[in-house]
Short mmCIF file of C-alpha atoms in Angstrom, two decimals:
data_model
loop_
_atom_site.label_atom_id
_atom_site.label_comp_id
_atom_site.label_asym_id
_atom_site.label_seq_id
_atom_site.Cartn_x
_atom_site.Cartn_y
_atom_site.Cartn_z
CA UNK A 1 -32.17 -55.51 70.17
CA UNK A 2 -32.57 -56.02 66.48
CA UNK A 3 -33.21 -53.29 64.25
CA UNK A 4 -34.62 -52.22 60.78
CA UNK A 5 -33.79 -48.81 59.18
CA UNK A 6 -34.26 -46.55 55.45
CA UNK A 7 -32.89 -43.54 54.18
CA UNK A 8 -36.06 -42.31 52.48
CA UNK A 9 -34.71 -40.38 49.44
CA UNK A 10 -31.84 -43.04 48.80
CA UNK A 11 -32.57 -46.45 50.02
CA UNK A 12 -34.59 -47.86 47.86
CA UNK A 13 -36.30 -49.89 50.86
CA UNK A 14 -36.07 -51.05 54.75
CA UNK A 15 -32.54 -52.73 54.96
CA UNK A 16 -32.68 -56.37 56.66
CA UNK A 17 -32.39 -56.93 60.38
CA UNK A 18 -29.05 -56.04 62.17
CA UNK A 19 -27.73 -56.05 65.21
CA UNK A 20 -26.09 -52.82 64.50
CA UNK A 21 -26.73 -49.86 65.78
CA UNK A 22 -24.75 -47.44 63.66
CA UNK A 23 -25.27 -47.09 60.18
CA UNK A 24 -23.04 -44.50 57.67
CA UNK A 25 -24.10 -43.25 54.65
CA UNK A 26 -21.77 -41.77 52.26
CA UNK A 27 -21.76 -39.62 49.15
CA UNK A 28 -25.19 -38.85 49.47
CA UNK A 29 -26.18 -36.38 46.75
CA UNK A 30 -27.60 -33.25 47.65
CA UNK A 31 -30.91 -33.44 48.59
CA UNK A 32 -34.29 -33.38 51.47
CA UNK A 33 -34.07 -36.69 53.26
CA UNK A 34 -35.97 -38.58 56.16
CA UNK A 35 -34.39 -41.32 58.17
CA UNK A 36 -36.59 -43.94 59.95
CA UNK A 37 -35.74 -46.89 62.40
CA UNK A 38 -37.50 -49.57 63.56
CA UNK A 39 -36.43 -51.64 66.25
CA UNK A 40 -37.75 -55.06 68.11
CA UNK A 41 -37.04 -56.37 72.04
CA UNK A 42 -35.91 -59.32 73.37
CA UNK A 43 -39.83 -60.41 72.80
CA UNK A 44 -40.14 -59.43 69.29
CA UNK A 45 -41.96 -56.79 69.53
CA UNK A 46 -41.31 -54.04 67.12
CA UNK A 47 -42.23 -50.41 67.90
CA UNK A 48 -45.51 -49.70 66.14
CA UNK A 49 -44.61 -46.27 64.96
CA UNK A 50 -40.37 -45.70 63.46
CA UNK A 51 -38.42 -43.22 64.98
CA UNK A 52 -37.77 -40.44 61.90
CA UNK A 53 -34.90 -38.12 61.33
CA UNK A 54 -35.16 -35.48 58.97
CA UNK A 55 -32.40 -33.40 57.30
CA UNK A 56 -30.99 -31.90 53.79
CA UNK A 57 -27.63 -31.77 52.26
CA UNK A 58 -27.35 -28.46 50.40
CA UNK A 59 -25.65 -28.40 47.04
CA UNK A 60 -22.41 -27.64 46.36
CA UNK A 61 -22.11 -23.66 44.98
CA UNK A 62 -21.11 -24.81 41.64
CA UNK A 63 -24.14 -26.90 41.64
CA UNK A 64 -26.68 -24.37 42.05
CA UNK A 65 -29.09 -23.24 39.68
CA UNK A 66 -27.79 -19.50 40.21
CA UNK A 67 -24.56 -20.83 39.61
CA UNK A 68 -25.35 -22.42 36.26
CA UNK A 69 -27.13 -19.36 34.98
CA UNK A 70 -24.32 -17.38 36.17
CA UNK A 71 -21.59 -19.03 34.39
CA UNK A 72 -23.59 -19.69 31.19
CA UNK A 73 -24.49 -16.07 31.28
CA UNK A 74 -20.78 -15.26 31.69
CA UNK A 75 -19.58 -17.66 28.79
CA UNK A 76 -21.96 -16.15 26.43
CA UNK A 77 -21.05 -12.74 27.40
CA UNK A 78 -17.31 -13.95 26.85
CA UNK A 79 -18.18 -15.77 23.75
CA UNK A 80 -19.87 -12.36 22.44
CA UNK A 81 -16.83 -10.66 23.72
CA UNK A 82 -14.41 -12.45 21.80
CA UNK A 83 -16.29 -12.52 18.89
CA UNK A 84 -16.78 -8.91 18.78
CA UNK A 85 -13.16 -8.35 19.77
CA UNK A 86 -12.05 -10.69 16.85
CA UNK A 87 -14.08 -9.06 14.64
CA UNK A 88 -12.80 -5.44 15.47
CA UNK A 89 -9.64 -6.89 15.33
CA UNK A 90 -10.14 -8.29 12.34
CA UNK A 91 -11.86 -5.11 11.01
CA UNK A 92 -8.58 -3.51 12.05
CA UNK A 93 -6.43 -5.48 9.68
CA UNK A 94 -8.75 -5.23 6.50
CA UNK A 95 -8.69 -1.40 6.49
CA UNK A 96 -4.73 -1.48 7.48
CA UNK A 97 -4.32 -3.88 4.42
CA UNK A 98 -6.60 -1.43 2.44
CA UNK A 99 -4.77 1.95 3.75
CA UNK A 100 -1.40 0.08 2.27
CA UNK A 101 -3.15 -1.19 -0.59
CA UNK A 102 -4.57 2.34 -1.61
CA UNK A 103 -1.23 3.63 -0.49
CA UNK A 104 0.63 1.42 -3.07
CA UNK A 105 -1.83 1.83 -5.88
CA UNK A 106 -1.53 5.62 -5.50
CA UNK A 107 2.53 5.14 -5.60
CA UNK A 108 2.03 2.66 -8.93
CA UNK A 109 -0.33 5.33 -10.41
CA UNK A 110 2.36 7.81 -9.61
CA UNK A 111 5.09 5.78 -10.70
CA UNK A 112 3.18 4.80 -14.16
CA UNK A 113 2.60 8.13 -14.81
CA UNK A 114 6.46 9.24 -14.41
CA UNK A 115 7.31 6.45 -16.47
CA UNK A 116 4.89 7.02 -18.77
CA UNK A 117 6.02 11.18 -18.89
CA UNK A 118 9.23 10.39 -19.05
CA UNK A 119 8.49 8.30 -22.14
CA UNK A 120 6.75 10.92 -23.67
CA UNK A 121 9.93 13.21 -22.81
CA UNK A 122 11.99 10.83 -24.92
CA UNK A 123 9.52 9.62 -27.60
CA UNK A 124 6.77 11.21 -29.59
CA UNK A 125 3.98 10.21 -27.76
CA UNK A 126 2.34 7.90 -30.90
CA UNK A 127 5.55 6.05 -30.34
CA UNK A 128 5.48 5.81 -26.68
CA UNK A 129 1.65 4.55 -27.04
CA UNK A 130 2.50 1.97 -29.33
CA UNK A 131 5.42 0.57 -27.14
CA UNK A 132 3.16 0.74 -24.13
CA UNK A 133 0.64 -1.56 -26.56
CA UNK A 134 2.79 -3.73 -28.13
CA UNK A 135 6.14 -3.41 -26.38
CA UNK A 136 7.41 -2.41 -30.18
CA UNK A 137 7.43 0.04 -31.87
CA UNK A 138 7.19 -0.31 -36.47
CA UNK A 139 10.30 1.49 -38.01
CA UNK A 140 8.79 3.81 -40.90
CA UNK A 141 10.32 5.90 -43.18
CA UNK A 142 10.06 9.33 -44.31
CA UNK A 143 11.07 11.01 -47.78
CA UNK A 144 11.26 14.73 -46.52
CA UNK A 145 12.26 15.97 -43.04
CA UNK A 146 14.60 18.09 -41.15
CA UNK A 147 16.93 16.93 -38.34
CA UNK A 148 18.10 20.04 -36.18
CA UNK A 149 21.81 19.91 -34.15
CA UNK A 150 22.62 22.66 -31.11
CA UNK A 151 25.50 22.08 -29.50
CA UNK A 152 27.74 25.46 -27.78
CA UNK A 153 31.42 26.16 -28.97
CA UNK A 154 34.04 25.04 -26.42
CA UNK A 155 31.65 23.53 -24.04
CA UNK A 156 34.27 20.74 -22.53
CA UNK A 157 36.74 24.08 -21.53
CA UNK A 158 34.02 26.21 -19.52
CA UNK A 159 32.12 23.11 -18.34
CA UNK A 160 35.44 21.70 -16.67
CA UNK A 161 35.76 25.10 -14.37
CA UNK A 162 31.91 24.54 -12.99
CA UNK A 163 30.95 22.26 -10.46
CA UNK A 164 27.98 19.32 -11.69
CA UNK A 165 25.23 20.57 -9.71
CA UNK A 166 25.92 23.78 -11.51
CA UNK A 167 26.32 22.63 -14.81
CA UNK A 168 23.35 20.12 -15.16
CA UNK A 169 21.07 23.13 -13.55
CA UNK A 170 22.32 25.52 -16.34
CA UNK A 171 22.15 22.70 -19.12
CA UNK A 172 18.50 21.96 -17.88
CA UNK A 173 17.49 25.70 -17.37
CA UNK A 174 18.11 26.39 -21.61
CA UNK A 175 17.12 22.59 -22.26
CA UNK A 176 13.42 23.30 -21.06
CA UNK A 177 13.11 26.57 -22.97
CA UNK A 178 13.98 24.39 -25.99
CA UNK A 179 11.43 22.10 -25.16
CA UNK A 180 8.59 24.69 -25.15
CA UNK A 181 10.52 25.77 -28.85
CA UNK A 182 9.50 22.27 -29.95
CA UNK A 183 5.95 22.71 -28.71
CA UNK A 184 5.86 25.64 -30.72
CA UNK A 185 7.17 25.21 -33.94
CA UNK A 186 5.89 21.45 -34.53
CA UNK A 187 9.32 20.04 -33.87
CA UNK A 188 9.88 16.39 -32.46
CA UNK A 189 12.74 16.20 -29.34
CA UNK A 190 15.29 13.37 -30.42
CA UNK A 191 17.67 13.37 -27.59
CA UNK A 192 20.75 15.60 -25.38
CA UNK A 193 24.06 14.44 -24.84
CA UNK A 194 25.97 16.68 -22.85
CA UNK A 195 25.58 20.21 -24.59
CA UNK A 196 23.77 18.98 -27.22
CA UNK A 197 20.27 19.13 -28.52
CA UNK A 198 18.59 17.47 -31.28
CA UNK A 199 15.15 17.50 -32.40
CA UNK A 200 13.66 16.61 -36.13
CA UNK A 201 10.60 18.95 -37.77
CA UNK A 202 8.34 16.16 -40.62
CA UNK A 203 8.39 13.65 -37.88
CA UNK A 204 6.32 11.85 -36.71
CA UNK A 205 4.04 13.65 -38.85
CA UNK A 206 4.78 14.67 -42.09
CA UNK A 207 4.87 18.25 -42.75
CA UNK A 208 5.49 20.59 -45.94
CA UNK A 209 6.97 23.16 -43.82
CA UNK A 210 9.20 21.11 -41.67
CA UNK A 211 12.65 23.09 -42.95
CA UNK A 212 11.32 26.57 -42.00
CA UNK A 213 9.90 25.08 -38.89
CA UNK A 214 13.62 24.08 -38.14
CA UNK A 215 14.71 27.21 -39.01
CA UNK A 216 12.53 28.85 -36.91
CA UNK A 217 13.29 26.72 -34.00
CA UNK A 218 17.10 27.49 -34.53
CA UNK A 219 16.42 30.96 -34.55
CA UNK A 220 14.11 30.92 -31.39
CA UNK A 221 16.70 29.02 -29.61
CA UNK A 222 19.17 31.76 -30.28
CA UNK A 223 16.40 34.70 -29.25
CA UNK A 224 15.49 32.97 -26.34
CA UNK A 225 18.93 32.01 -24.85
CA UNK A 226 19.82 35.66 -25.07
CA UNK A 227 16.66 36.74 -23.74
CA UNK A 228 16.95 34.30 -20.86
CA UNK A 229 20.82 35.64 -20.25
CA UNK A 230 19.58 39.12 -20.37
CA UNK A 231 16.98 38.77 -17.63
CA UNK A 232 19.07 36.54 -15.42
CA UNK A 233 21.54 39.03 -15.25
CA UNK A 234 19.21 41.81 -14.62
CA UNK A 235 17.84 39.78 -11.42
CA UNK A 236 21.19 38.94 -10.46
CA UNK A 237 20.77 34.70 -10.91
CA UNK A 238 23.39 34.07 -13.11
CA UNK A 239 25.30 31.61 -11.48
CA UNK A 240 28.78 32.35 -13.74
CA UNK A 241 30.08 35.99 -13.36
CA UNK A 242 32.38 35.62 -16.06
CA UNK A 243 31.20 35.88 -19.79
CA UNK A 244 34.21 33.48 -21.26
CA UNK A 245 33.50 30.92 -18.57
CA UNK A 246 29.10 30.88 -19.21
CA UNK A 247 28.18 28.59 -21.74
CA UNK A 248 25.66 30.84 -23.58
CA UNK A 249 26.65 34.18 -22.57
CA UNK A 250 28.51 35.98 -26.08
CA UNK A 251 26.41 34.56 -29.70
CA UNK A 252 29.93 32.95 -30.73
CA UNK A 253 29.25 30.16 -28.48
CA UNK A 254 26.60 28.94 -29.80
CA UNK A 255 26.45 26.80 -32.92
CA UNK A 256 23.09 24.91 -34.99
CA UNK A 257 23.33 23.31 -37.83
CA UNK A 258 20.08 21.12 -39.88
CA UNK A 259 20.34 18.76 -42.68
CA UNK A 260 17.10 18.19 -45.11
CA UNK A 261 16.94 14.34 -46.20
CA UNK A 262 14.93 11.10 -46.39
CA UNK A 263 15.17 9.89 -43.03
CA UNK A 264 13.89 6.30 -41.13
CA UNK A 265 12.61 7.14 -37.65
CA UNK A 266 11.99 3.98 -35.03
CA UNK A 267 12.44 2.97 -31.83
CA UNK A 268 15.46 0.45 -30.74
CA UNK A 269 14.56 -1.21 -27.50
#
């Protein structure tokens, strides 16, 4: 017997005569196929009609068109995913960044605007302008002004029998109400050291009255210190009992003296 076969589907047509009757096909793809045989006798006759097989090979799951649409479906909704994740993320950061940033501006502004008081505490405020400006400020002189000196009598004795968080409050509690004296009277706060208070009437603006404003800031100092002592002790805050060891408790220990004379004002960095 001889024999003549195709794989319609693959084989692109009859395959030549063979002897053989097995035939293996392999890594067909997936797919609807027909097989058909022919075979011939000892004669050589051939059958007039093949003998047919037919059959399919069904794809692979990850071959399928569901399969495709799935996954692309699933990348895209991962894609989208990440992307919006990222961008929440990323969302995340920029208003932590601006939180600290706003945070840090709002300490700068607060720290500028200590600096800057506390400038104005030590300077007239012209002065501390034009340092802030120019990072100098011009010397200039002045023909008529008055330079005011407080200090209190014996102030190293009493101060040595309080302890410093007691003597720097009481030094600061009469310092302010000389600061409000300045306010008043037109009078320009030089500097403390220790006890001591200083402050300048004509400066930095000239003025015709700038000895009686002195005087009048001596004298306010003196009223206002006693006044202070009077109503501390009637509310029971005084923080020294005893009148020889209080710093402004009797008038004796307090002392102010001015001086009337050209005088050069300026700031030394």
């Amino acid at each position: 017997m001889r024999y003549r076969y195709t794989l319609e589907g693959y084989d692109p047509d009859w395959s030549p005569i063979t002897s053989t009757d097995r035939v293996v096909y392999s890594n067909i793809p997936p797919g609807d196929y027909t097989f058909r045989v022919l075979a011939r006798n000892a004669s050589g006759v051939w059958t007039e009609h093949p003998e047919s097989f037919a059959f399919s090979i069904a794809a692979p799951f990850w071959a399928t068109t569901w399969f495709r649409i799935s996954g692309g479906t699933a990348l895209l909704l991962g894609f989208f995913g990440f992307v919006r994740l990222r961008t929440r993320n990323l969302r995340k950061d920029r208003e932590r960044l601006e939180g600290m940033v706003e945070v840090r501006t709002r300490e700068l502004a607060t720290e500028k605007e200590r600096s800057d008081a506390l400038l104005r505490n030590i300077l007239p405020a012209s002065t501390a302008e034009e340092l802030k400006q120019h990072g100098a400020a011009e010397a200039r002189r002045y023909d008529a002004c008055t330079v005011l000196f407080s200090d209190f009598k014996d102030f190293t004795n009493f101060s040595s029998a309080m302890d410093s968080d007691t003597l720097v409050s009481e030094l600061d509690h009469y310092f302010r109400l000389f600061d409000q004296l300045t306010d008043t009277y037109g009078l320009e706060k030089i500097k403390t050291i220790g006890d001591a208070y200083m402050c300048a009437s004509g400066i930095p603006e000239p003025t015709p009255t700038h000895a009686l404003n002195a005087l009048l800031m001596g004298l306010g100092m003196l009223k206002d210190v006693e006044q202070s002592n009077a109503e501390r002790a009637a509310k029971g805050t005084d923080r020294m009992a005893h009148p020889h060891r209080h710093p402004y408790r009797t008038g004796g220990d307090r002392r102010c003296g001015r001086r009337n004379s050209p005088t050069t004002f300026g700031a030394i960095r």
